[in-house]
Coordinates of C-alpha atoms in Angstrom, one line a residue:
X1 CA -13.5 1.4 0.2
X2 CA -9.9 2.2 0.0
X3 CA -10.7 5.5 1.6
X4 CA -11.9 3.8 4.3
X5 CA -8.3 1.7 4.8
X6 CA -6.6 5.0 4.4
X7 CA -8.5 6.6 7.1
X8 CA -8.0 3.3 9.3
X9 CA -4.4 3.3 8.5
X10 CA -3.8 7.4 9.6
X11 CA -6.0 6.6 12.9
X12 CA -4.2 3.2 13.8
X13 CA -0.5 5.2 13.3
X14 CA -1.1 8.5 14.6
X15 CA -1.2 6.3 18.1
X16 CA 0.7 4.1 17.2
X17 CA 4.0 3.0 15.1
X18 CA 4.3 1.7 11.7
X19 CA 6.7 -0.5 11.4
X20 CA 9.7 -1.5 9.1
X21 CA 8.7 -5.1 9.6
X22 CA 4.8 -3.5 8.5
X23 CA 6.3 -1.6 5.6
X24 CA 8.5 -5.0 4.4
X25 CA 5.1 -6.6 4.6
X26 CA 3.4 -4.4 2.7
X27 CA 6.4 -4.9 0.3
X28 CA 6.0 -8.4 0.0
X29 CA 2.4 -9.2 -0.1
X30 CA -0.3 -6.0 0.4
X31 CA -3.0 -8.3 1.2
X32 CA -1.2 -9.9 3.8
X33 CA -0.5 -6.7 5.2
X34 CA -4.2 -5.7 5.4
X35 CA -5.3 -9.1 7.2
X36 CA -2.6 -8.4 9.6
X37 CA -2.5 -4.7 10.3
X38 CA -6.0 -3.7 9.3
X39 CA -8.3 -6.6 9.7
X40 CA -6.3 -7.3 12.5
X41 CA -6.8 -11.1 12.0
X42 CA -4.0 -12.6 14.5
X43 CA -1.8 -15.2 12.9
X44 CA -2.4 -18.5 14.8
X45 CA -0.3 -19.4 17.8
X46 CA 1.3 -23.1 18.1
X47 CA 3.8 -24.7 20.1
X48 CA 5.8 -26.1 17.3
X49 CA 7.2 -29.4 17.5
X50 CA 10.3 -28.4 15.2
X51 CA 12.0 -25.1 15.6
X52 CA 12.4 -22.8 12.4
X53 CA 14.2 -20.0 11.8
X54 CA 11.7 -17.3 13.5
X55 CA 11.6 -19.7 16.3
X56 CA 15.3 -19.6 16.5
X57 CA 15.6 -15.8 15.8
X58 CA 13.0 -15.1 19.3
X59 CA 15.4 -17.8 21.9
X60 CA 18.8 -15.9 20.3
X61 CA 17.5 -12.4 20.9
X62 CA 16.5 -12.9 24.4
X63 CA 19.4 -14.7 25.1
X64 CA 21.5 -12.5 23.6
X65 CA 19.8 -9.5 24.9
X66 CA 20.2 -10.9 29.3
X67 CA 23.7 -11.3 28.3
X68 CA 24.7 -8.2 27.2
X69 CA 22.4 -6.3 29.4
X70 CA 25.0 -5.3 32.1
X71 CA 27.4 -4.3 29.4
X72 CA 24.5 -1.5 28.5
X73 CA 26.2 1.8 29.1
X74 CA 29.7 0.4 29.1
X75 CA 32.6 0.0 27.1
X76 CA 33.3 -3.3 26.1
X77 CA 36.2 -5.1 26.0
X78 CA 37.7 -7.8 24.2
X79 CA 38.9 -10.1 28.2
X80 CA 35.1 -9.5 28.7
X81 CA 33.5 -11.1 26.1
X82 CA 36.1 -13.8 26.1
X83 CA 35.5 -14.3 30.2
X84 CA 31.6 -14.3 29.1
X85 CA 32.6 -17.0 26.7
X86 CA 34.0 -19.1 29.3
X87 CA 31.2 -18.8 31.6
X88 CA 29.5 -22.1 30.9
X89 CA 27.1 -21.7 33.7
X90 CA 26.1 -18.5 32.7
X91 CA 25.4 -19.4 28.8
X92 CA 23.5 -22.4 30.0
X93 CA 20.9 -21.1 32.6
X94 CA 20.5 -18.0 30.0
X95 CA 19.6 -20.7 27.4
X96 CA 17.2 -22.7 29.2
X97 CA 15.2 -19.5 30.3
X98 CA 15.0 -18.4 26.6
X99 CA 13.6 -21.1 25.9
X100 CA 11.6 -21.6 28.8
X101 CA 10.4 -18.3 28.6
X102 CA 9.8 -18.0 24.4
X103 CA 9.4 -21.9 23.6
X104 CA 7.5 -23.6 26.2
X105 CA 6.1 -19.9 27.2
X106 CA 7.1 -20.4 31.1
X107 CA 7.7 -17.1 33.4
X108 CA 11.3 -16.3 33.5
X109 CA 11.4 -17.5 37.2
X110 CA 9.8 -20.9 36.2
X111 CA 13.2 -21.6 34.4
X112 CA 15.0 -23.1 37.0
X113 CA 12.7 -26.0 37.2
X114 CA 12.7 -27.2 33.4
X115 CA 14.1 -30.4 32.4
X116 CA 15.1 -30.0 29.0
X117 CA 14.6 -33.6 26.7
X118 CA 14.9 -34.6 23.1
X119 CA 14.0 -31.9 20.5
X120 CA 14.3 -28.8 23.1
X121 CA 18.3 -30.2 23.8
X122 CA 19.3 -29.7 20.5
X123 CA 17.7 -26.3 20.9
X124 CA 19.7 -25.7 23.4
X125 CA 22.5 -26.9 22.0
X126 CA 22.8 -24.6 18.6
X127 CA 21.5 -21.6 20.6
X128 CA 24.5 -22.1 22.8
X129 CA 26.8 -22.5 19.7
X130 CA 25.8 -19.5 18.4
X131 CA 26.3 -17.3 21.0
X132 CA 29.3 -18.4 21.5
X133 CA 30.3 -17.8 18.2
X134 CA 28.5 -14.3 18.7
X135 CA 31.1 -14.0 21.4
X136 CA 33.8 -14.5 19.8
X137 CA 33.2 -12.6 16.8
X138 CA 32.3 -9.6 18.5
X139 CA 35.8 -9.9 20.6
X140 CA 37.2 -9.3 17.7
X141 CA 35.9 -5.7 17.0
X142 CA 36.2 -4.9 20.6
X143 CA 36.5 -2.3 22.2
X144 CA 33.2 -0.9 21.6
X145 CA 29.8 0.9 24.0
X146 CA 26.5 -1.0 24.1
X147 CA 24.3 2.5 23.5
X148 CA 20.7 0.0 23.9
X149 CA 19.5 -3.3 23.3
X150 CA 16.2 -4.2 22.5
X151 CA 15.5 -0.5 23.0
X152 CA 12.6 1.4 20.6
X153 CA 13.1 3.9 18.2
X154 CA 11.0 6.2 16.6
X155 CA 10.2 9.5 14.3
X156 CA 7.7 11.2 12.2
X157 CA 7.9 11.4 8.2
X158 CA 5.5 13.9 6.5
X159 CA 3.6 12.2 3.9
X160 CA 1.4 13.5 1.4
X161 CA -2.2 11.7 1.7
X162 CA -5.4 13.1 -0.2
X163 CA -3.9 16.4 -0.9
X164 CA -2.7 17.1 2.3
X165 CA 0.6 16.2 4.4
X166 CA 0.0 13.7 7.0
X167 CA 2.8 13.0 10.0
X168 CA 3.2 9.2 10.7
X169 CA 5.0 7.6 13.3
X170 CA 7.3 5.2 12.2
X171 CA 9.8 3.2 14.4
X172 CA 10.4 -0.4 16.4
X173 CA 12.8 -1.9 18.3
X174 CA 16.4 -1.8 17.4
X175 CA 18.4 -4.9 18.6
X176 CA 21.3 -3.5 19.3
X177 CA 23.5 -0.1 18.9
X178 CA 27.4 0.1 19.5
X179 CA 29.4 2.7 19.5
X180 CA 32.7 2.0 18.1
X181 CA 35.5 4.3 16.9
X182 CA 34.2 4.6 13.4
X183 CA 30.6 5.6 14.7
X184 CA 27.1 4.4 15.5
X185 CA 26.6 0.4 14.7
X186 CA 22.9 -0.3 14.1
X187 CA 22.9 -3.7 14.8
X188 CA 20.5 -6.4 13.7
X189 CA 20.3 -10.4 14.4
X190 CA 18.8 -12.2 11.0
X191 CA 18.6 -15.7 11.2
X192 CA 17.6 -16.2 6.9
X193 CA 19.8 -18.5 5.4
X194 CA 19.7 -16.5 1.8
X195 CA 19.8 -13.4 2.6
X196 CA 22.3 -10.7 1.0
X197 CA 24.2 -7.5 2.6
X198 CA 25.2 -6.0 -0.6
X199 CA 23.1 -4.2 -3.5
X200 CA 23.5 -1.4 -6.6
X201 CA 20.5 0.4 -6.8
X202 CA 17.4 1.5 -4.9
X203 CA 14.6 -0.6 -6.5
X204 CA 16.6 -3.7 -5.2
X205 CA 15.1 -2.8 -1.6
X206 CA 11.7 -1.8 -3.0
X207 CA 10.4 -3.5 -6.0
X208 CA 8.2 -5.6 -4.9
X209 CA 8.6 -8.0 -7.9
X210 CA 12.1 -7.9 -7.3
X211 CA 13.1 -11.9 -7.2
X212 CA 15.5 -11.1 -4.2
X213 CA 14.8 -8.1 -2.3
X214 CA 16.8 -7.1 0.6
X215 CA 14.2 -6.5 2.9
X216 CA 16.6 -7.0 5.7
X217 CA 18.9 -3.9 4.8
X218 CA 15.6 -1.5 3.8
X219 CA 14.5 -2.1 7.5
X220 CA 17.7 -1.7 9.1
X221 CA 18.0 1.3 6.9
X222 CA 14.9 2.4 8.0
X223 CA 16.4 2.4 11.9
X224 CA 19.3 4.1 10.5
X225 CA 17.4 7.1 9.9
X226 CA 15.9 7.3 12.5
X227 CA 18.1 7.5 14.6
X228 CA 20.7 9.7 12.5
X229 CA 18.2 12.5 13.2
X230 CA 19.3 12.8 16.5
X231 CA 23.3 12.2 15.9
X232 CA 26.4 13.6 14.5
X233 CA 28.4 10.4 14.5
X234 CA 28.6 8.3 11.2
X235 CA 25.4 5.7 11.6
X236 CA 26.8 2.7 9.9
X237 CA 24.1 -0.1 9.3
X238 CA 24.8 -3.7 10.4
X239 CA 23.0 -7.1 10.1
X240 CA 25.0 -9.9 11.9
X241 CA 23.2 -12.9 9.6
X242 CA 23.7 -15.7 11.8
X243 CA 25.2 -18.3 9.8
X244 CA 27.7 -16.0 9.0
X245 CA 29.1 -15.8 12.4
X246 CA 31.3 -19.0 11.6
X247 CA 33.0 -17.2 8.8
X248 CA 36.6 -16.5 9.5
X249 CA 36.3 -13.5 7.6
X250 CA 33.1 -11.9 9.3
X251 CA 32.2 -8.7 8.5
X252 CA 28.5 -8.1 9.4
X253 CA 28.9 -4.6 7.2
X254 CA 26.0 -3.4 4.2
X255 CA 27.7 -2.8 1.2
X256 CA 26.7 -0.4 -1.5
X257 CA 27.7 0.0 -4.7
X258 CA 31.1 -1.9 -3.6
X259 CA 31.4 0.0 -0.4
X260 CA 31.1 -0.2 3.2
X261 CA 27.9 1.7 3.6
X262 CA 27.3 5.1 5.9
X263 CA 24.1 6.1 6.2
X264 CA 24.9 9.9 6.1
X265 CA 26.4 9.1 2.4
X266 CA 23.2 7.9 1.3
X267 CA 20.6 9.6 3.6
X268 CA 19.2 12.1 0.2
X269 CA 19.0 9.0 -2.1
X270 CA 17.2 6.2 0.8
X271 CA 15.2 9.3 1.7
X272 CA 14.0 9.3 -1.9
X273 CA 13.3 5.6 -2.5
X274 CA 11.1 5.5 1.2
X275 CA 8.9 8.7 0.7
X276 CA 7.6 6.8 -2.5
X277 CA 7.2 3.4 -0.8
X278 CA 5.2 6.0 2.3
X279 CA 3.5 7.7 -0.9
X280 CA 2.6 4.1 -2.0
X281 CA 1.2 2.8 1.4
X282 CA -1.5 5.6 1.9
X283 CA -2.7 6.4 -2.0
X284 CA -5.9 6.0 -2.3
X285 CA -5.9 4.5 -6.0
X286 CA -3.7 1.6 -4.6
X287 CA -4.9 -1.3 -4.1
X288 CA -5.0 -4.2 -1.8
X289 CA -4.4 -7.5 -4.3
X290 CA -2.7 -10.9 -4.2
X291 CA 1.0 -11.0 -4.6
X292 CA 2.2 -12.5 -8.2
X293 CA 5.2 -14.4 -6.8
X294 CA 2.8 -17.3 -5.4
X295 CA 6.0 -18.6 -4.0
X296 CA 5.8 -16.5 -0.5
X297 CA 2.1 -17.8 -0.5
X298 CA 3.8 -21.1 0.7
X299 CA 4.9 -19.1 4.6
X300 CA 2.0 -16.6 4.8
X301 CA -0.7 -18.0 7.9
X302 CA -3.2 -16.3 6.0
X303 CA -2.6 -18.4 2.8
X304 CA -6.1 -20.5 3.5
X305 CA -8.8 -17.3 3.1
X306 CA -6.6 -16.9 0.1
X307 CA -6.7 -20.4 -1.2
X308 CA -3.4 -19.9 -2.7

């Protein structure tokens, strides 16, 4: 019964965190969220033969992240990042234990060893090209702190559930936070090639049936207040979309409504527009059923029980 779910949903949380990526899920396709979150059936892990964009997205975050991890605590500055750049020796052996570590699932200390051939040298190759590029752009807004990477991030919200209000811990891990002169950048790496950084209204984040939603801004939003509970500086929201790092213009800013978006501005209305999508979630009368767009049926692994 659905009161059942409910019940398995509070216990699961109360311990636990849900998480933006759960609540985009739940977004997109309800049913997949149940099999993954609730019937906890596991998607299946390959070693893929061609690397795809979430394959890409795990060997550029750990990358990124040993990179940047003695900067953690520090300000940043622009002869840095450039002298980072330059280290070719450095870039490479970070590369080839990313994807030692996340592609041919090695230990880190195994990476040393691995002769990189055919498929995994082109790997290699745009990772490298992209952190450059990363490099580079970011030298550009230097100077700057790294606050945390990879670091998680959490907070209750009081949701009303069966008549009563329930506390749920919500939160994940935040890819990056700067702290620049103009406040707090939430930083986070997205690696989809269609993805937007702008919208006008609310429903563009949440409608499920909307044709392009912008998943990627509702969870960075998400982040974003999060951690504004615990900060007086201006949390600005950022997505650095990969393929835009090659722009000569970059500017890895959310826009709203025309303008550079600050959290604090907006933290009533987003506040609004996520209690309903909480609201949503843990209603009983709601219902777990198959997703109308049969489109994303084509990248769910749990397509098959479907038979969509």
């Amino acid at each position: 019964s659905n009161e059942r779910y409910i019940q398995r949903l509070l216990s699961m949380y109360a311990e636990s965190k849900l998480s933006p990526s759960a609540i985009n899920t739940w977004l997109d396709c309800k049913l997949k969220f149940y099999f993954k979150y609730l019937a906890g059936i596991k998607e299946t892990e390959e070693l893929k033969e061609e690397i795809d964009a979430v394959l890409f997205g795990n060997l550029f975050h750990y990358a990124i992240e040993k990179l940047y991890q003695p900067f953690v605590g520090k300000r940043v500055e622009q002869h840095a990042l450039k002298l980072l750049a330059a280290d070719n020796r450095k870039i490479d052996q970070t590369v080839l234990e990313a994807i030692a570590v996340k592609y041919f699932r090695m230990n880190p200390e195994e990476a040393h060893g691995l002769n990189l051939s055919g498929q995994s040298i082109l790997i290699a190759s745009h990772i490298r090209d992209y952190i450059i590029q990363l490099l580079e752009q970011d030298s550009k807004l230097a100077p700057f702190d790294v606050v945390s990477l990879e670091k998680d991030y959490w907070a209750y919200f009081e949701v009303p559930v069966n008549g009563r209000t329930e506390k749920i811990k919500i939160g994940g891990i935040v890819d990056r936070i700067d702290r620049t002169s103009t406040g707090l950048r939430i930083v986070d790496y997205k690696t989809g090639r269609n993805l937007k950084l702008d919208f006008k209204e609310w429903n563009q984040l949440t409608d499920r049936d909307y044709n392009d939603r912008r998943k990627e801004i509702f969870q960075t939003l998400i982040y974003s207040c999060i951690i504004s509970q615990a900060e007086t500086l201006p949390v600005l929201p950022t997505i650095y979309k990969l393929d835009h790092l090659f722009d000569e213009e970059f500017d890895p800013s959310v826009i709203y409504a025309g303008n550079k978006l600050i959290y604090q501005q907006v933290a009533s209305e987003f506040s609004e527009a996520f209690n309903r999508v909480l609201i949503e979630i843990f209603d009983q009368q709601t219902m777990y059923n198959q997703v109308k767009n049969t489109q994303k049926c084509s990248y769910c692994p749990y397509n098959k029980i479907c038979r969509r």
